[in-house]
Amino acid sequence: MSTAVDRGLASSPPNAATAATDSVGVVVPRAIEISQPLLLDCGRSLPQHSLMIETYGTLNAARSNAVLICHALSGDHHAAGFHAADDRKPGWWDSAIGPRKPIDTNQFFVVALNNLGGCRGSTGPTTINPETGQAWGPDFPIITVRDWVRSQALLADQLGIDCWAAVIGGSLGGMQVMQWAIDCPGRLKHALVIASAPRASAQNIAFNEIARQAIISDPDFHEGRYAAVGAKPSRGLKLARMLGHITYLSDDAMRARFGRVLRGGGDGRFAFNYEVEFEVESYLRYQGQSFVDRFDANTYLLMTKAIDYFDPAREYGDDLAAAFAHAQAKFLVIAFDADWRFSPERSREIVNALVVANRDVSYAVIDSPLGHDDFLMPLPEYQAVLRGYLQRVAGELAA
Amino acid sequence: MSARIGHQANERIVERAHNRPDNRPQNRTNELRPDLARISDWIAPGARILDLGCGDGVLLAHLARTRQVRGYGLEIDPDNVAACIQAGINVIQADIDDGLADFATGAFDYVVMTHALQALVRPDLVLAEMLRVGREVIVTFPNFGHWRVRLALLRGRMPLTPALPSQWYDTDNIHLCTLDDFEALCREFGWSVLERALLDRRHGTGKLIGLAPNLFCENALYKLRRPGA
């Protein structure tokens, strides 16, 4: 624990886990065992599976204040707080989840999980296949957004939550939110879809395919069985992540952040070689490298495929409004004006379909400094919308 | 790029939202403004409505409460959007000048627009779009034929009146019209005027307005329908 004295003396900020009053503090993840078999879209089934979760706040007596957080491509169950008092960084959406934050843990019981197929402890390519006693690796079935929703619904059963006060997610997380509203209409009151799209575009799929090819063509990939031979397709995974990071920032944001600035200050002369020279190269390499240290290549392949396959309108004659016709949740859709990965126009497709389906929906476009990455940022305008909406949701619980 | 043009347009319209002559965002605890009360009298219970430039959603909230109306507001100002969301009013953040192509023909029973017509880039096109999307249209605007306006022009100056309080160089009102201009436009396009309410500054009706509407009406409310609707 930090004391007033060492806080005053420390040159770096006091450790955030204990100092911040709007943090959920130190949290402990736990594994939830789902023993019901899960039939997957691909036709295979998992007899049982395990999901890593974290929860923040307290479930009320009526079990009506639960909020589900759905994560994006590289997210996990560690959405808020710290795992240890000396952690340098909090969970991935700590900016929005905590006491008095927009997703207020004084009001809501917040559940975050690592999705099936993930690599942070939930059943997935890195866990043991009980049939073989070996890690699943590339033999793990490809999971769809619908499969995730089925798995999350089993999780809700296990936690005794019949109906979520809200299901919330950004990007690929937003796709899960839409699927929840379509597949389990009676099990959520509000659907918050942030920086998402009703289906992946050809351009989205194209980027995902390059990411996958980068991984698959790495000589260390070994057809996905890299772990068995003690290898890791680090170069491919790094390239995939570098590519992803280009799509998370707008052209303007990249220009503002890196411009053509050369690394190291130097005398401004070109080096005429292929080492890191421009700041933006350094940024991408850093992002790529740090990702390799914490992520699994087979999971990355699986996650990108889940995005590509997501298309809830498909089974409704390509009519998204028909897909939403049975939804009962009220929707909040949020987009960021500089986001080109899932642009505001894509969010507007969701809104338009909801209007045709006569659903309650509000839509906000946030003035965005970064682009797609902004859905994780504490932008005042964004937080005001999120907070305002969820305060109303909390008010309904009290009523 | 279009994004940049869009942004400039947004700034302009945001400005407009703040400078509306009647400054639409208002305290919800107050009585409903008389012109809005009149609009709600024109709307059938249970209708589906689109409110263009809905501000903080006061009209939609009133209609939902008193007439079981379901609907959506279109609004460009982020603070107003946040206010609607907090109040539980369906609001879609959008620029009216971008058109209504996102909405299907006949999607709404009514499309309403209060005090924004004169600030649009192409009010005629927006009106036509409103009549495509809605079965009926309710629109309000300040009458540029009012005697105060004419008097100012006779004196050789652009008008500064209670209904038009901004200077010529910083006003957001770029397409002002008189009652006669507006009705001529309706005739030209074949839009029928189902109802009209001609009000003074205090949203009252007076004898003088009856005698010479285009001289004494300051605030005009029209309900329109397209031919064959």
XYZ file of C-alpha atoms in Angstrom:
628
model
C 0.000 0.000 0.000
C 1.201 3.479 -0.727
C 1.179 6.001 2.083
C 0.785 9.744 1.953
C 4.520 10.076 2.493
C 5.744 7.889 -0.306
C 3.073 9.357 -2.606
C 4.536 12.768 -1.919
C 8.077 11.568 -2.516
C 7.459 9.412 -5.523
C 8.486 10.937 -8.811
C 6.041 8.720 -10.691
C 2.327 8.796 -9.891
C 1.247 6.720 -6.898
C 0.239 3.262 -7.926
C -3.092 3.597 -9.589
C -4.597 0.426 -8.139
C -4.872 1.851 -4.660
C -4.848 5.592 -5.193
C -7.711 6.066 -7.628
C -11.136 6.335 -6.011
C -12.920 5.656 -9.300
C -11.141 2.335 -9.837
C -12.613 -1.050 -9.034
C -9.203 -1.725 -7.458
C -7.560 -5.132 -7.388
C -9.715 -7.784 -9.004
C -9.420 -11.559 -9.144
C -10.396 -13.419 -12.289
C -12.162 -16.743 -11.925
C -13.005 -19.630 -14.209
C -16.630 -20.615 -14.769
C -17.125 -24.195 -15.916
C -19.971 -24.636 -18.378
C -20.963 -28.281 -18.367
C -23.790 -28.136 -20.913
C -22.745 -29.163 -24.413
C -22.500 -26.335 -26.916
C -23.446 -27.014 -30.538
C -21.448 -24.672 -32.768
C -22.351 -23.053 -36.081
C -19.597 -25.060 -37.797
C -21.460 -28.269 -36.904
C -19.048 -29.444 -34.225
C -19.829 -29.277 -30.537
C -17.983 -28.791 -27.277
C -19.177 -31.109 -24.488
C -18.085 -28.566 -21.894
C -16.069 -25.395 -21.794
C -14.534 -22.981 -19.376
C -14.803 -19.181 -19.396
C -12.535 -16.785 -17.508
C -14.514 -13.909 -16.068
C -14.150 -10.881 -13.859
C -17.025 -9.141 -12.121
C -17.205 -5.658 -10.667
C -19.890 -4.298 -8.367
C -22.663 -6.212 -6.609
C -25.575 -8.142 -8.044
C -28.787 -6.774 -6.505
C -31.411 -8.925 -4.825
C -33.652 -8.846 -7.907
C -30.643 -9.924 -10.039
C -31.645 -7.161 -12.429
C -28.576 -4.890 -12.468
C -26.165 -7.120 -14.389
C -24.291 -5.692 -17.363
C -22.351 -7.846 -19.802
C -19.214 -6.460 -21.443
C -18.344 -8.093 -24.791
C -14.753 -7.706 -25.866
C -13.265 -6.950 -29.265
C -10.577 -8.706 -31.284
C -7.774 -8.686 -28.728
C -9.692 -8.060 -25.494
C -10.309 -10.367 -22.576
C -11.992 -10.665 -19.188
C -9.719 -8.079 -17.591
C -11.797 -5.024 -18.466
C -11.234 -2.921 -15.349
C -9.100 -2.623 -12.253
C -5.759 -4.266 -11.543
C -4.579 -7.805 -10.938
C -1.899 -6.688 -8.509
C -1.369 -3.506 -6.559
C 1.774 -2.743 -8.531
C 0.264 -3.350 -12.005
C 1.363 -0.653 -14.393
C -1.800 -0.748 -16.522
C -5.456 -1.332 -15.612
C -7.934 -3.485 -17.591
C -8.666 -2.588 -21.200
C -11.832 -0.541 -20.564
C -10.972 0.920 -17.192
C -11.743 4.374 -18.604
C -15.456 3.485 -18.667
C -15.939 0.904 -15.881
C -15.688 1.743 -12.190
C -17.334 3.579 -9.328
C -19.005 6.758 -10.707
C -17.652 6.028 -14.198
C -20.100 5.777 -17.137
C -20.567 2.049 -16.489
C -20.974 2.708 -12.788
C -20.037 -0.268 -10.614
C -21.870 1.363 -7.695
C -25.068 0.767 -9.680
C -24.349 -2.209 -11.890
C -22.952 -5.702 -11.502
C -20.552 -5.798 -14.420
C -19.483 -9.096 -15.969
C -16.538 -9.286 -18.367
C -15.327 -12.520 -19.905
C -12.702 -13.929 -22.173
C -14.641 -15.342 -25.094
C -14.603 -18.962 -26.102
C -11.610 -19.467 -28.394
C -9.627 -16.781 -26.591
C -6.130 -17.179 -25.239
C -6.431 -15.675 -21.771
C -7.675 -18.718 -19.905
C -11.004 -19.567 -21.524
C -11.292 -22.759 -23.531
C -9.497 -22.145 -26.799
C -6.568 -23.139 -28.997
C -4.076 -22.836 -26.129
C -6.024 -25.033 -23.670
C -5.995 -28.806 -23.483
C -8.319 -30.845 -25.674
C -9.626 -33.495 -23.254
C -9.891 -36.026 -26.078
C -6.189 -35.878 -26.935
C -4.575 -34.543 -23.793
C -2.773 -32.041 -26.053
C -3.397 -28.336 -26.627
C -6.151 -27.793 -29.212
C -4.017 -25.592 -31.458
C -5.444 -25.422 -34.981
C -7.923 -28.226 -34.209
C -10.022 -25.886 -32.123
C -13.291 -25.268 -33.967
C -13.860 -21.905 -35.605
C -16.218 -19.936 -33.393
C -18.824 -17.451 -34.639
C -20.412 -14.455 -32.959
C -23.577 -16.547 -32.567
C -21.560 -19.238 -30.801
C -20.202 -16.605 -28.425
C -23.696 -15.412 -27.612
C -24.797 -19.008 -26.930
C -21.784 -19.486 -24.679
C -22.413 -16.155 -22.912
C -26.071 -17.121 -22.403
C -24.925 -20.333 -20.692
C -22.647 -18.177 -18.554
C -25.628 -15.975 -17.642
C -27.574 -19.117 -16.646
C -24.690 -20.178 -14.451
C -24.547 -16.761 -12.778
C -28.335 -16.751 -12.254
C -28.913 -13.798 -14.563
C -32.143 -14.158 -16.539
C -31.981 -10.740 -18.132
C -29.100 -8.305 -18.523
C -29.828 -4.671 -17.729
C -27.517 -3.984 -20.661
C -25.134 -5.763 -22.983
C -22.326 -3.468 -24.113
C -19.525 -3.869 -26.624
C -17.284 -1.989 -29.027
C -16.159 -3.135 -32.491
C -16.393 -6.961 -32.586
C -17.957 -6.602 -29.122
C -20.749 -4.547 -30.671
C -21.433 -7.396 -33.082
C -22.030 -9.689 -30.111
C -24.419 -7.102 -28.662
C -26.496 -7.086 -31.870
C -26.511 -10.891 -31.962
C -27.701 -10.968 -28.343
C -30.621 -8.687 -29.188
C -31.561 -10.852 -32.182
C -31.027 -14.337 -30.717
C -32.055 -13.810 -27.073
C -34.544 -10.929 -27.281
C -35.996 -11.469 -23.826
C -32.660 -11.630 -22.060
C -31.449 -8.014 -22.336
C -33.146 -4.686 -21.732
C -30.608 -2.470 -23.480
C -28.105 -3.016 -26.270
C -25.143 -0.631 -26.549
C -23.379 -1.027 -29.888
C -20.199 1.057 -30.154
C -17.923 1.609 -33.189
C -19.304 -1.476 -34.874
C -20.861 -2.616 -38.157
C -23.783 -4.823 -39.197
C -21.412 -7.033 -41.164
C -17.792 -6.978 -42.287
C -17.266 -5.183 -45.589
C -15.112 -6.548 -48.394
C -12.419 -4.123 -47.213
C -12.692 -5.403 -43.610
C -12.392 -8.993 -44.835
C -9.464 -8.023 -47.050
C -7.523 -6.593 -44.118
C -8.341 -9.662 -42.041
C -7.170 -11.947 -44.831
C -3.811 -10.182 -45.058
C -3.458 -10.523 -41.283
C -4.218 -14.233 -41.517
C -1.844 -14.747 -44.427
C 0.910 -12.980 -42.503
C 0.475 -15.525 -39.701
C -0.083 -18.607 -41.858
C 2.889 -17.898 -44.126
C 5.295 -17.471 -41.207
C 7.699 -20.461 -41.380
C 7.232 -20.833 -37.619
C 3.464 -21.365 -38.010
C 3.806 -25.144 -38.637
C 0.164 -25.353 -39.782
C -0.906 -24.048 -36.413
C 1.005 -26.697 -34.426
C 3.790 -24.290 -33.502
C 3.428 -24.830 -29.746
C 4.031 -28.576 -30.113
C 7.426 -27.920 -31.702
C 8.342 -25.096 -29.356
C 7.990 -22.427 -32.040
C 5.888 -19.280 -32.360
C 4.882 -17.435 -35.560
C 5.986 -14.175 -33.999
C 6.842 -12.392 -37.233
C 3.463 -13.170 -38.767
C 1.488 -12.252 -35.673
C 3.486 -9.044 -35.331
C 2.766 -8.105 -38.944
C -0.925 -8.882 -38.455
C -1.076 -6.594 -35.444
C 0.886 -3.812 -37.192
C -1.634 -3.932 -40.007
C -4.476 -3.815 -37.512
C -3.053 -0.738 -35.835
C -3.038 1.134 -39.116
C -6.796 0.631 -39.293
C -7.335 1.732 -35.687
C -6.064 5.268 -36.363
C -7.232 7.847 -38.869
C -4.851 9.414 -41.397
C -5.139 12.731 -39.537
C -4.424 11.105 -36.187
C -1.327 9.391 -37.559
C -0.150 12.638 -39.096
C -0.698 14.509 -35.832
C 0.969 11.848 -33.739
C 3.933 10.866 -35.911
C 4.013 13.021 -39.005
C 7.289 12.354 -40.814
C 9.308 12.756 -37.645
C 12.502 10.759 -37.687
C 13.395 8.731 -34.678
C 16.114 9.678 -32.234
C 16.240 13.384 -33.071
C 19.552 13.025 -34.932
C 20.632 15.461 -37.592
C 17.568 14.870 -39.736
C 19.478 13.002 -42.442
C 18.151 9.799 -43.948
C 20.048 6.643 -43.047
C 19.460 4.922 -46.401
C 18.781 1.538 -44.813
C 15.773 -0.512 -43.612
C 16.138 -0.024 -39.882
C 13.464 1.837 -37.939
C 13.724 5.415 -39.109
C 10.336 7.139 -38.963
C 8.470 7.417 -35.653
C 5.440 5.670 -37.120
C 7.585 2.628 -37.928
C 8.767 2.540 -34.352
C 5.187 2.756 -33.072
C 3.963 -0.088 -35.272
C 6.888 -2.328 -34.413
C 6.372 -1.671 -30.707
C 2.651 -2.422 -30.922
C 3.335 -5.566 -32.927
C 6.038 -6.837 -30.612
C 4.117 -6.242 -27.387
C 1.131 -8.056 -28.901
C 3.209 -11.123 -29.762
C 4.208 -11.388 -26.113
C 0.595 -11.652 -24.931
C -1.456 -13.180 -27.734
C -1.850 -16.491 -29.509
C -1.740 -16.728 -33.301
C -4.462 -19.390 -33.596
C -6.786 -17.244 -31.494
C -6.041 -14.258 -33.725
C -6.980 -16.294 -36.800
C -10.192 -17.423 -35.125
C -11.187 -13.929 -34.008
C -10.710 -12.408 -37.469
C -12.792 -15.188 -38.971
C -15.584 -14.497 -36.459
C -15.677 -10.911 -37.737
C -15.780 -12.052 -41.369
C -18.615 -14.504 -40.768
C -20.753 -12.111 -38.720
C -23.821 -11.216 -40.782
C -27.067 -11.448 -38.830
C -29.129 -10.295 -41.830
C -28.021 -13.321 -43.843
C -30.599 -15.690 -42.410
C -33.306 -13.042 -42.818
C -33.006 -12.660 -46.580
C -30.227 -10.068 -46.217
C -32.748 -7.797 -44.518
C -31.209 -6.385 -41.337
C -34.506 -4.791 -40.316
C -36.128 -8.246 -40.442
C -33.327 -9.545 -38.230
C -34.048 -6.794 -35.705
C -37.829 -7.220 -35.929
C -37.926 -9.633 -32.974
C -35.452 -7.670 -30.864
C -36.945 -6.195 -27.716
C -33.966 -4.290 -26.372
C -33.639 -0.546 -26.649
C -30.527 0.418 -28.552
C -27.820 3.007 -28.197
C -25.505 3.120 -31.211
C -22.312 5.189 -31.009
C -19.858 5.895 -33.837
C -16.684 7.967 -34.098
C -16.426 10.378 -36.984
C -12.767 9.629 -37.805
C -13.216 5.843 -37.592
C -12.674 4.304 -41.014
C -12.436 0.676 -39.902
C -16.117 0.723 -38.873
C -17.174 4.149 -40.060
C -20.245 6.124 -38.909
C -21.956 5.092 -42.167
C -21.777 1.467 -41.001
C -23.333 2.394 -37.666
C -25.998 4.312 -39.530
C -26.918 1.097 -41.386
C -27.647 -0.442 -37.984
C -29.690 2.601 -36.941
C -31.641 2.670 -40.208
C -32.562 -0.999 -39.871
C -33.691 -0.430 -36.279
C -35.856 2.509 -37.389
C -37.472 0.365 -40.079
C -37.993 -2.353 -37.457
C -39.660 0.268 -35.241
C -37.201 -0.318 -32.385
C -36.173 2.307 -29.880
C -32.757 3.584 -30.879
C -30.550 6.588 -30.278
C -27.439 7.338 -32.267
C -24.517 9.599 -31.419
C -21.522 10.420 -33.604
C -18.573 11.428 -31.472
C -16.023 13.974 -32.624
C -13.064 11.656 -32.708
C -9.374 12.527 -32.388
C -8.000 9.048 -33.113
C -10.410 6.916 -35.138
C -11.491 3.382 -34.257
C -9.252 3.355 -31.159
C -11.389 6.105 -29.632
C -13.990 3.645 -28.401
C -11.578 2.832 -25.575
C -10.758 6.459 -24.759
C -12.278 8.684 -22.059
C -13.531 11.364 -24.475
C -15.852 13.732 -22.554
C -18.543 13.812 -25.274
C -18.498 10.002 -25.550
C -18.599 9.484 -21.818
C -21.459 11.977 -21.424
C -23.563 9.953 -23.887
C -22.657 6.617 -22.301
C -23.197 7.936 -18.792
C -26.486 9.661 -19.651
C -27.886 6.537 -21.245
C -26.795 4.192 -18.461
C -28.044 6.515 -15.728
C -31.448 6.104 -17.280
C -30.981 2.328 -17.357
C -30.058 2.449 -13.661
C -33.139 4.611 -13.013
C -35.354 1.920 -14.567
C -33.956 -0.593 -12.076
C -35.002 1.588 -9.166
C -38.463 2.247 -10.602
C -12.473 15.232 -48.931
C -16.126 15.074 -48.106
C -15.338 14.501 -44.438
C -13.876 17.976 -44.174
C -16.757 19.614 -45.989
C -19.119 17.715 -43.726
C -17.320 19.015 -40.699
C -17.646 22.614 -41.796
C -21.297 22.063 -42.473
C -21.626 20.620 -39.005
C -20.088 23.673 -37.407
C -22.439 25.890 -39.294
C -25.496 23.944 -38.257
C -24.343 23.629 -34.667
C -24.119 27.405 -34.674
C -27.610 27.526 -36.071
C -28.932 25.296 -33.340
C -27.575 27.673 -30.719
C -28.870 30.759 -32.458
C -32.376 29.713 -33.271
C -34.600 32.757 -32.968
C -36.710 31.126 -30.332
C -33.774 29.222 -28.831
C -35.580 25.930 -28.758
C -33.797 24.149 -25.914
C -35.823 25.148 -22.900
C -36.617 24.149 -19.401
C -38.692 20.997 -19.554
C -40.525 21.855 -16.361
C -42.091 24.898 -18.040
C -45.367 24.774 -19.873
C -45.005 23.587 -23.444
C -44.341 26.529 -25.747
C -47.669 27.581 -27.345
C -46.557 26.878 -30.923
C -45.449 23.382 -29.925
C -48.761 22.885 -28.160
C -50.504 23.800 -31.387
C -48.349 21.376 -33.366
C -49.230 18.590 -30.983
C -52.924 19.384 -31.543
C -52.329 18.603 -35.207
C -50.924 15.151 -34.517
C -53.113 12.063 -34.229
C -52.578 9.843 -31.174
C -50.320 6.829 -31.629
C -48.660 8.276 -34.730
C -45.117 7.644 -35.902
C -43.181 10.875 -36.108
C -39.816 12.227 -37.198
C -38.801 15.573 -35.650
C -36.091 17.338 -37.645
C -33.888 19.502 -35.449
C -35.515 18.161 -32.299
C -33.339 20.166 -29.893
C -33.480 18.650 -26.423
C -36.526 16.627 -27.438
C -39.190 18.681 -25.670
C -41.818 18.158 -28.399
C -41.178 14.414 -28.731
C -41.289 13.987 -24.971
C -44.584 15.880 -24.829
C -46.074 13.864 -27.703
C -44.931 10.574 -26.197
C -46.486 11.515 -22.865
C -49.766 12.968 -24.093
C -50.417 11.229 -27.416
C -48.569 7.918 -27.209
C -46.593 8.998 -30.236
C -43.541 6.916 -31.172
C -40.757 8.592 -32.974
C -37.265 9.809 -33.474
C -35.608 13.174 -33.417
C -32.853 14.285 -35.751
C -30.387 16.640 -34.127
C -26.878 17.829 -34.902
C -25.768 19.541 -31.705
C -23.903 17.081 -29.425
C -25.192 18.679 -26.214
C -28.784 18.364 -27.410
C -28.152 14.768 -28.490
C -26.777 13.963 -25.040
C -29.790 15.691 -23.427
C -32.222 13.595 -25.500
C -30.378 10.388 -24.676
C -30.397 11.172 -20.986
C -34.123 11.939 -21.182
C -34.818 8.625 -22.893
C -35.878 10.205 -26.188
C -34.890 8.437 -29.401
C -32.474 10.782 -31.141
C -30.360 10.286 -34.246
C -27.379 12.585 -34.637
C -27.481 13.850 -38.217
C -27.391 16.957 -40.400
C -30.724 17.806 -42.041
C -28.846 19.356 -44.964
C -27.463 15.893 -45.767
C -31.023 14.919 -46.675
C -33.322 12.151 -45.536
C -32.118 9.398 -47.859
C -31.662 7.122 -44.831
C -35.434 7.038 -44.360
C -37.833 5.053 -46.499
C -40.708 6.637 -48.410
C -43.778 6.898 -46.223
C -41.887 5.725 -43.144
C -43.592 8.246 -40.857
C -47.082 9.620 -40.301
C -45.645 13.070 -39.656
C -42.337 14.771 -40.291
C -42.013 17.926 -38.189
C -39.484 20.738 -38.442
C -39.711 23.814 -36.256
C -37.739 26.956 -37.019
C -35.010 25.399 -39.103
C -36.373 25.867 -42.641
C -34.816 29.300 -43.136
C -31.363 28.042 -42.108
C -31.216 25.173 -44.612
C -29.060 25.185 -47.727
C -31.978 24.037 -49.894
C -35.255 24.329 -47.997
C -37.271 23.334 -51.073
C -35.431 20.025 -51.421
C -35.688 19.272 -47.713
C -39.442 19.987 -47.792
C -39.819 17.637 -50.745
C -37.865 14.979 -48.860
C -40.010 15.514 -45.762
C -43.111 14.973 -47.902
C -41.610 11.803 -49.327
C -40.752 10.348 -45.926
C -43.879 11.522 -44.114
C -47.562 11.239 -44.906
C -47.926 14.782 -43.631
C -45.449 17.535 -42.855
C -45.589 20.191 -40.165
C -43.208 23.096 -40.620
C -42.758 26.440 -38.891
C -40.780 29.524 -39.899
C -40.542 33.267 -39.181
C -42.498 35.426 -41.654
C -40.166 37.791 -43.529
C -43.169 39.777 -44.718
C -43.876 41.109 -41.239
C -44.245 44.927 -41.069
C -41.183 45.316 -38.835
C -39.068 43.658 -41.508
C -40.576 45.790 -44.255
C -40.109 48.957 -42.210
C -36.453 48.181 -41.612
C -35.908 47.590 -45.326
C -37.769 50.803 -46.192
C -35.285 52.591 -43.962
C -32.575 50.945 -45.978
C -31.316 48.484 -43.340
C -31.512 44.744 -42.877
C -34.106 43.929 -40.231
C -33.298 43.305 -36.587
C -36.543 42.162 -35.034
C -37.537 40.027 -32.058
C -38.088 37.132 -34.480
C -34.836 37.830 -36.385
C -32.382 39.071 -33.782
C -29.061 38.438 -35.597
C -27.062 40.811 -37.777
C -27.014 40.166 -41.528
C -23.385 39.039 -41.372
C -23.697 36.479 -38.602
C -27.223 35.185 -39.003
C -27.803 31.518 -39.682
C -30.988 32.384 -41.522
C -29.967 32.184 -45.148
C -33.285 31.434 -46.863
C -35.953 33.635 -45.334
C -39.379 33.828 -46.948
C -42.749 35.503 -46.553
C -46.050 33.689 -46.124
C -46.835 34.421 -49.767
C -43.454 33.071 -50.899
C -44.010 29.885 -48.957
C -47.510 29.360 -50.281
C -46.310 30.044 -53.823
C -43.719 27.277 -53.363
C -46.440 24.931 -52.122
C -48.587 25.719 -55.189
C -45.652 25.250 -57.539
C -44.927 21.760 -56.186
C -48.580 20.850 -55.727
C -48.355 20.475 -51.965
C -51.705 21.032 -50.321
C -51.922 23.135 -47.180
C -54.063 21.132 -44.745
C -53.785 23.578 -41.872
C -52.053 26.797 -41.059
C -51.678 28.789 -37.859
C -50.414 32.347 -38.090
C -49.132 33.659 -34.801
C -47.665 36.833 -33.427
C -44.479 37.090 -31.423
C -46.166 35.767 -28.302
C -47.619 32.874 -30.288
C -51.072 34.431 -30.099
C -53.585 35.016 -32.879
C -54.859 38.567 -33.323
C -57.449 40.357 -35.418
C -54.727 42.132 -37.358
C -53.230 38.825 -38.487
C -56.646 37.860 -39.838
C -56.898 41.120 -41.750
C -53.440 41.132 -43.290
C -51.612 37.908 -42.489
C -48.463 38.615 -44.467
C -48.029 41.929 -42.600
C -48.792 40.848 -39.065
C -47.903 37.177 -38.712
C -44.477 36.686 -37.145
C -44.462 32.943 -36.671
C -46.087 30.651 -39.245
C -47.094 27.014 -38.772
C -48.135 24.914 -41.766
C -49.357 21.385 -42.174
C -48.796 20.045 -45.681
C -49.551 16.951 -47.687
C -48.171 15.889 -51.029
C -50.551 15.169 -53.913
C -51.901 11.639 -53.880
C -50.786 10.974 -50.316
